[in-house]
CSV table of C-alpha atoms in Angstrom, one decimal:
chain,number,residue,atom,x,y,z
A,13,LEU,CA,127.2,53.6,16.6
A,14,GLU,CA,128.4,53.9,20.1
A,15,SER,CA,128.4,50.1,20.7
A,16,SER,CA,130.0,49.2,17.4
A,17,ALA,CA,132.6,51.8,16.8
A,18,THR,CA,134.7,54.5,18.5
A,19,VAL,CA,133.7,57.9,17.1
A,20,SER,CA,135.7,61.1,17.5
A,21,ILE,CA,135.9,64.6,16.1
A,22,GLU,CA,139.4,65.7,15.1
A,23,PRO,CA,141.3,68.5,13.4
A,24,SER,CA,141.7,67.9,9.7
A,25,THR,CA,143.5,69.4,6.7
A,26,ASP,CA,141.8,69.2,3.3
A,27,ARG,CA,143.3,70.2,0.0
A,28,VAL,CA,141.6,72.4,-2.6
A,29,GLY,CA,142.9,69.9,-5.1
A,30,GLY,CA,142.5,71.7,-8.4
A,31,GLY,CA,142.3,74.9,-10.4
A,32,ALA,CA,144.8,77.6,-9.6
A,33,SER,CA,145.4,76.4,-6.0
A,34,PRO,CA,145.9,72.7,-6.1
A,35,LEU,CA,148.1,72.6,-3.0
A,36,VAL,CA,146.2,75.1,-0.8
A,37,GLU,CA,145.3,73.4,2.5
A,38,LEU,CA,142.2,74.2,4.4
A,39,LYS,CA,142.0,73.6,8.2
A,40,GLY,CA,138.8,72.1,9.5
A,41,ARG,CA,137.3,69.1,11.3
A,42,ALA,CA,136.7,65.5,10.4
A,43,VAL,CA,134.8,62.7,12.1
A,44,ARG,CA,136.8,59.5,12.6
A,45,VAL,CA,134.9,56.2,12.9
A,46,ALA,CA,136.9,53.2,14.1
A,47,PRO,CA,134.8,50.0,13.9
A,48,ILE,CA,135.2,47.6,16.8
A,49,HIS,CA,134.5,44.6,14.4
A,50,GLY,CA,134.8,44.3,10.6
A,51,SER,CA,137.0,45.5,7.9
A,52,VAL,CA,137.3,49.2,7.3
A,53,ASN,CA,138.0,48.4,3.6
A,54,ALA,CA,134.7,46.4,3.3
A,55,ILE,CA,132.7,49.2,5.1
A,56,GLU,CA,134.3,51.9,2.9
A,57,SER,CA,133.5,49.9,-0.2
A,58,ALA,CA,129.9,49.3,0.9
A,59,LEU,CA,129.5,53.1,1.6
A,60,ARG,CA,130.7,54.0,-1.9
A,61,GLU,CA,128.6,51.3,-3.6
A,62,GLY,CA,125.3,52.2,-2.0
A,63,GLU,CA,122.3,53.9,-3.7
A,64,LEU,CA,123.6,57.2,-2.3
A,65,PRO,CA,127.4,56.9,-2.5
A,66,ILE,CA,129.2,58.1,0.6
A,67,VAL,CA,132.9,58.9,0.2
A,68,CYS,CA,135.4,58.9,3.1
A,69,ARG,CA,139.1,58.5,3.6
A,70,LEU,CA,140.8,55.5,5.2
A,71,ASP,CA,143.8,55.5,7.4
A,72,GLU,CA,145.4,53.2,9.9
A,73,GLN,CA,142.9,54.2,12.6
A,74,GLY,CA,139.6,53.9,10.7
A,75,LEU,CA,137.2,55.8,8.4
A,76,VAL,CA,137.6,59.6,8.2
A,77,PHE,CA,134.7,61.8,7.1
A,78,SER,CA,135.5,65.4,6.2
A,79,VAL,CA,132.6,67.5,7.3
A,80,ARG,CA,133.4,70.6,5.2
A,81,THR,CA,130.8,70.0,2.5
A,82,LEU,CA,128.1,68.1,4.4
A,83,MET,CA,124.6,69.4,4.8
A,84,ASP,CA,122.4,68.7,7.9
A,85,ASN,CA,120.5,65.9,6.1
A,86,ASP,CA,123.7,64.3,5.0
A,87,VAL,CA,124.7,63.6,8.6
A,88,ALA,CA,121.6,61.6,9.2
A,89,ALA,CA,122.0,59.5,6.0
A,90,ILE,CA,125.6,58.7,6.9
A,91,CYS,CA,124.7,57.7,10.4
A,92,ASP,CA,121.9,55.5,9.2
A,93,ARG,CA,124.2,53.7,6.7
A,94,LEU,CA,127.0,53.3,9.1
A,95,GLY,CA,124.6,52.0,11.7
A,96,ALA,CA,123.3,49.4,9.3
A,97,LEU,CA,126.8,48.3,8.2
A,98,LEU,CA,128.2,48.1,11.7
A,99,ALA,CA,125.3,46.3,13.3
A,100,PRO,CA,126.3,43.0,14.8
């Protein structure tokens, strides 16, 4: 990914989003991927529509992956998919 995107780890705030505590915020970390080329909207769509759907947030600086619920093998799958989508 290094040659096709800028990758950074940043502080993040996630919301519980339901139940008795819909507005509770949880501090954590997120990985931001800012592609050098290509549309973040197209990349995000391709991630969602794959055999294994990968969901991330979009903002003005790129794709944002919350790592709160990822398992070790999820990281490899996300990196493989991003690598394939970002390849020149």
